[in-house]
PDB file of C-alpha atoms in Angstrom:
ATOM      1  CA  GLY A   1      13.504   6.594   1.857  1.00  0.00           C
ATOM      2  CA  ILE A   2      11.142   4.621   1.515  1.00  0.00           C
ATOM      3  CA  ARG A   3       7.322   5.566   2.357  1.00  0.00           C
ATOM      4  CA  LEU A   4       4.555   2.962   3.303  1.00  0.00           C
ATOM      5  CA  ARG A   5       0.768   3.773   3.428  1.00  0.00           C
ATOM      6  CA  GLN A   6      -2.757   2.152   3.782  1.00  0.00           C
ATOM      7  CA  ALA A   7      -6.209   3.141   3.080  1.00  0.00           C
ATOM      8  CA  ARG A   8      -8.329   1.664   5.480  1.00  0.00           C
ATOM      9  CA  ALA A   9     -11.903  -0.043   5.591  1.00  0.00           C
ATOM     10  CA  ILE A  10     -14.461   1.032   7.714  1.00  0.00           C
ATOM     11  CA  PRO A  11     -15.855  -2.024   9.654  1.00  0.00           C
ATOM     12  CA  GLU A  12     -19.685  -2.607   9.851  1.00  0.00           C
ATOM     13  CA  GLU A  13     -22.024  -4.500  11.962  1.00  0.00           C
ATOM     14  CA  VAL A  14     -23.584  -7.518  10.878  1.00  0.00           C
ATOM     15  CA  GLU A  15     -26.930  -6.898  10.440  1.00  0.00           C
ATOM     16  CA  ASN A  16     -28.208 -10.732  10.464  1.00  0.00           C
ATOM     17  CA  ASP A  17     -27.810 -11.712  14.302  1.00  0.00           C
ATOM     18  CA  LYS A  18     -27.212 -15.146  14.119  1.00  0.00           C
ATOM     19  CA  LEU A  19     -24.629 -14.852  11.584  1.00  0.00           C
ATOM     20  CA  ALA A  20     -23.005 -11.827  13.961  1.00  0.00           C
ATOM     21  CA  THR A  21     -22.780 -14.381  16.804  1.00  0.00           C
ATOM     22  CA  ILE A  22     -21.460 -17.296  14.703  1.00  0.00           C
ATOM     23  CA  PHE A  23     -19.104 -14.524  13.188  1.00  0.00           C
ATOM     24  CA  GLY A  24     -18.239 -12.881  16.422  1.00  0.00           C
ATOM     25  CA  LYS A  25     -17.028  -9.153  15.173  1.00  0.00           C
ATOM     26  CA  ARG A  26     -17.733  -6.910  12.683  1.00  0.00           C
ATOM     27  CA  ILE A  27     -17.164  -7.139   8.590  1.00  0.00           C
ATOM     28  CA  VAL A  28     -15.260  -5.347   6.904  1.00  0.00           C
ATOM     29  CA  PRO A  29     -16.017  -4.410   3.637  1.00  0.00           C
ATOM     30  CA  PHE A  30     -14.676  -3.038   0.696  1.00  0.00           C
ATOM     31  CA  GLY A  31     -16.343  -0.086   0.752  1.00  0.00           C
ATOM     32  CA  ASP A  32     -16.248   2.770  -1.897  1.00  0.00           C
ATOM     33  CA  TYR A  33     -13.796   1.558  -4.432  1.00  0.00           C
ATOM     34  CA  GLU A  34     -13.061   1.801  -8.051  1.00  0.00           C
ATOM     35  CA  MET A  35     -11.897  -1.694  -8.270  1.00  0.00           C
ATOM     36  CA  ASN A  36     -13.347  -5.325  -7.716  1.00  0.00           C
ATOM     37  CA  PRO A  37     -11.190  -6.760  -5.120  1.00  0.00           C
ATOM     38  CA  HIS A  38     -12.486  -9.960  -6.127  1.00  0.00           C
ATOM     39  CA  PHE A  39     -10.525 -10.078  -9.297  1.00  0.00           C
ATOM     40  CA  ARG A  40      -7.177  -9.508  -9.768  1.00  0.00           C
ATOM     41  CA  PRO A  41      -6.924  -5.494 -10.773  1.00  0.00           C
ATOM     42  CA  GLU A  42      -5.460  -4.230 -14.109  1.00  0.00           C
ATOM     43  CA  GLN A  43      -2.179  -2.718 -13.735  1.00  0.00           C
ATOM     44  CA  TYR A  44      -3.363   0.367 -15.126  1.00  0.00           C
ATOM     45  CA  ALA A  45      -6.502   0.805 -12.631  1.00  0.00           C
ATOM     46  CA  VAL A  46      -4.022   0.512  -9.780  1.00  0.00           C
ATOM     47  CA  MET A  47      -1.883   2.813 -11.334  1.00  0.00           C
ATOM     48  CA  MET A  48      -4.641   5.102 -11.660  1.00  0.00           C
ATOM     49  CA  ALA A  49      -6.598   4.397  -8.561  1.00  0.00           C
ATOM     50  CA  ARG A  50      -6.730   7.463  -6.060  1.00  0.00           C
ATOM     51  CA  PRO A  51      -7.611   5.861  -2.689  1.00  0.00           C
ATOM     52  CA  ASP A  52      -8.237   7.763   0.596  1.00  0.00           C
ATOM     53  CA  PHE A  53      -4.517   6.703   2.305  1.00  0.00           C
ATOM     54  CA  ASP A  54      -4.821   7.085   5.943  1.00  0.00           C
ATOM     55  CA  ASP A  55      -2.371   9.570   7.374  1.00  0.00           C
ATOM     56  CA  ASN A  56      -2.377   7.841  10.309  1.00  0.00           C
ATOM     57  CA  TYR A  57      -1.102   4.765   8.929  1.00  0.00           C
ATOM     58  CA  SER A  58       1.697   6.414   6.541  1.00  0.00           C
ATOM     59  CA  ARG A  59       5.839   5.586   7.736  1.00  0.00           C
ATOM     60  CA  TRP A  60       8.710   6.759   6.207  1.00  0.00           C
ATOM     61  CA  LEU A  61      12.183   4.018   6.409  1.00  0.00           C
ATOM     62  CA  TYR A  62      14.776   6.635   6.145  1.00  0.00           C
ATOM     63  CA  LEU A  63      17.452   4.905   3.976  1.00  0.00           C
ATOM     64  CA  ASN A  64      20.608   7.061   6.311  1.00  0.00           C
ATOM     65  CA  GLU A  65      19.591   4.628   9.537  1.00  0.00           C
ATOM     66  CA  THR A  66      20.930   1.979  10.608  1.00  0.00           C
ATOM     67  CA  GLN A  67      19.911  -1.552   9.487  1.00  0.00           C
ATOM     68  CA  ASP A  68      19.102  -2.386  13.178  1.00  0.00           C
ATOM     69  CA  VAL A  69      17.399   0.607  12.999  1.00  0.00           C
ATOM     70  CA  ILE A  70      14.825  -0.111   9.850  1.00  0.00           C
ATOM     71  CA  LEU A  71      14.683  -3.401  11.138  1.00  0.00           C
ATOM     72  CA  ASN A  72      13.236  -2.403  14.507  1.00  0.00           C
ATOM     73  CA  GLN A  73      10.805  -0.322  12.680  1.00  0.00           C
ATOM     74  CA  LEU A  74       9.581  -2.919  10.442  1.00  0.00           C
ATOM     75  CA  ARG A  75       9.265  -4.901  14.074  1.00  0.00           C
ATOM     76  CA  ASP A  76       7.178  -2.249  15.415  1.00  0.00           C
ATOM     77  CA  LEU A  77       4.561  -1.943  12.161  1.00  0.00           C
ATOM     78  CA  GLU A  78       4.557  -5.921  12.873  1.00  0.00           C
ATOM     79  CA  ARG A  79       3.559  -6.048  16.707  1.00  0.00           C
ATOM     80  CA  ASP A  80       1.435  -3.169  16.670  1.00  0.00           C
ATOM     81  CA  GLU A  81      -0.414  -5.005  13.766  1.00  0.00           C
ATOM     82  CA  TRP A  82      -0.111  -2.069  11.192  1.00  0.00           C
ATOM     83  CA  LEU A  83      -1.211  -4.856   8.503  1.00  0.00           C
ATOM     84  CA  ASP A  84      -4.876  -6.069   9.650  1.00  0.00           C
ATOM     85  CA  ASP A  85      -7.856  -6.779   8.229  1.00  0.00           C
ATOM     86  CA  ARG A  86      -8.967  -3.296   7.890  1.00  0.00           C
ATOM     87  CA  SER A  87      -6.364  -2.956   5.448  1.00  0.00           C
ATOM     88  CA  LYS A  88      -7.416  -2.437   2.094  1.00  0.00           C
ATOM     89  CA  HIS A  89      -4.464  -0.844  -0.081  1.00  0.00           C
ATOM     90  CA  ILE A  90      -0.952  -0.463   1.147  1.00  0.00           C
ATOM     91  CA  GLU A  91       1.241   1.155  -0.843  1.00  0.00           C
ATOM     92  CA  VAL A  92       5.276   0.803  -0.965  1.00  0.00           C
ATOM     93  CA  ASN A  93       7.132   3.845  -2.732  1.00  0.00           C
ATOM     94  CA  PHE A  94      11.051   4.286  -3.577  1.00  0.00           C
ATOM     95  CA  MET A  95      12.774   6.734  -6.043  1.00  0.00           C
ATOM     96  CA  VAL A  96      16.435   5.359  -7.746  1.00  0.00           C
ATOM     97  CA  PHE A  97      18.686   8.043  -9.609  1.00  0.00           C
ATOM     98  CA  ASN A  98      20.720   6.649 -12.211  1.00  0.00           C
ATOM     99  CA  PRO A  99      23.486   9.021 -12.943  1.00  0.00           C
ATOM    100  CA  HIS A 100      24.569   6.946 -16.082  1.00  0.00           C
ATOM    101  CA  PHE A 101      21.203   7.440 -17.924  1.00  0.00           C
ATOM    102  CA  ASP A 102      20.074  10.751 -15.702  1.00  0.00           C
ATOM    103  CA  THR A 103      16.941   9.262 -15.069  1.00  0.00           C
ATOM    104  CA  LEU A 104      14.786   9.498 -11.878  1.00  0.00           C
ATOM    105  CA  THR A 105      12.547   6.027 -11.417  1.00  0.00           C
ATOM    106  CA  MET A 106       9.336   5.623  -8.920  1.00  0.00           C
ATOM    107  CA  THR A 107       8.980   2.206  -7.645  1.00  0.00           C
ATOM    108  CA  SER A 108       5.850   1.958  -6.514  1.00  0.00           C
ATOM    109  CA  ILE A 109       4.689  -1.483  -5.020  1.00  0.00           C
ATOM    110  CA  ALA A 110       0.707  -1.392  -4.309  1.00  0.00           C
ATOM    111  CA  PHE A 111      -1.060  -4.850  -2.464  1.00  0.00           C
ATOM    112  CA  LEU A 112      -4.730  -4.742  -2.559  1.00  0.00           C
ATOM    113  CA  GLN A 113      -6.387  -6.802   0.122  1.00  0.00           C
ATOM    114  CA  SER A 114      -9.683  -8.612  -0.798  1.00  0.00           C
ATOM    115  CA  ARG A 115     -12.182  -9.431   2.010  1.00  0.00           C
ATOM    116  CA  SER A 116     -11.393 -12.994   2.023  1.00  0.00           C
ATOM    117  CA  GLY A 117      -7.778 -12.302   2.702  1.00  0.00           C
ATOM    118  CA  HIS A 118      -6.531 -12.544  -0.439  1.00  0.00           C
ATOM    119  CA  PHE A 119      -3.373 -10.174  -1.629  1.00  0.00           C
ATOM    120  CA  TRP A 120      -3.246  -9.004  -4.992  1.00  0.00           C
ATOM    121  CA  ARG A 121       0.078  -7.111  -6.465  1.00  0.00           C
ATOM    122  CA  SER A 122       1.041  -4.845  -8.193  1.00  0.00           C
ATOM    123  CA  VAL A 123       4.357  -3.081  -9.354  1.00  0.00           C
ATOM    124  CA  ALA A 124       4.589   0.306 -11.513  1.00  0.00           C
ATOM    125  CA  HIS A 125       7.437   2.300 -12.703  1.00  0.00           C
ATOM    126  CA  GLU A 126       7.122   5.769 -13.670  1.00  0.00           C
ATOM    127  CA  THR A 127      11.048   7.060 -15.170  1.00  0.00           C
ATOM    128  CA  LEU A 128      11.528  10.672 -15.895  1.00  0.00           C
ATOM    129  CA  PHE A 129      14.749  12.056 -17.886  1.00  0.00           C
ATOM    130  CA  THR A 130      15.895  14.836 -16.049  1.00  0.00           C
ATOM    131  CA  SER A 131      17.803  16.125 -19.321  1.00  0.00           C
ATOM    132  CA  LEU A 132      15.439  16.240 -22.367  1.00  0.00           C
ATOM    133  CA  TYR A 133      17.829  17.296 -24.586  1.00  0.00           C
ATOM    134  CA  GLY A 134      20.771  16.213 -23.493  1.00  0.00           C
ATOM    135  CA  ASP A 135      24.313  17.727 -21.962  1.00  0.00           C
ATOM    136  CA  GLY A 136      23.424  20.720 -24.286  1.00  0.00           C
TER     137      GLY A 136
END
């Protein structure tokens, strides 16, 4: 299956009353985080980040479902605004087994949203050989 999950920012009130009336909503700071989202994060920093993922925003797309079921799940995520201005780290994970090379590869796609709305993306693959010493 494919796992979707995200870490969420906590909104805060705008302290300046004049700005609060102009802005019209609470601000969403990036919070206590190892990376600065205003600059492209290094691949290693994204891989080693351990964000506090919100279990309420974890979803699974099972590959044994029909295409229509998966498309409906994705439409539901869009309709329910699963991704919004509070989303700060979104991760998509899936595994692939390659029987020819006897390897298991986990692919992680991370999207980091800066407070200006810019998305940084990072793709990482981690491969494990299931037979370290061959067929012997």
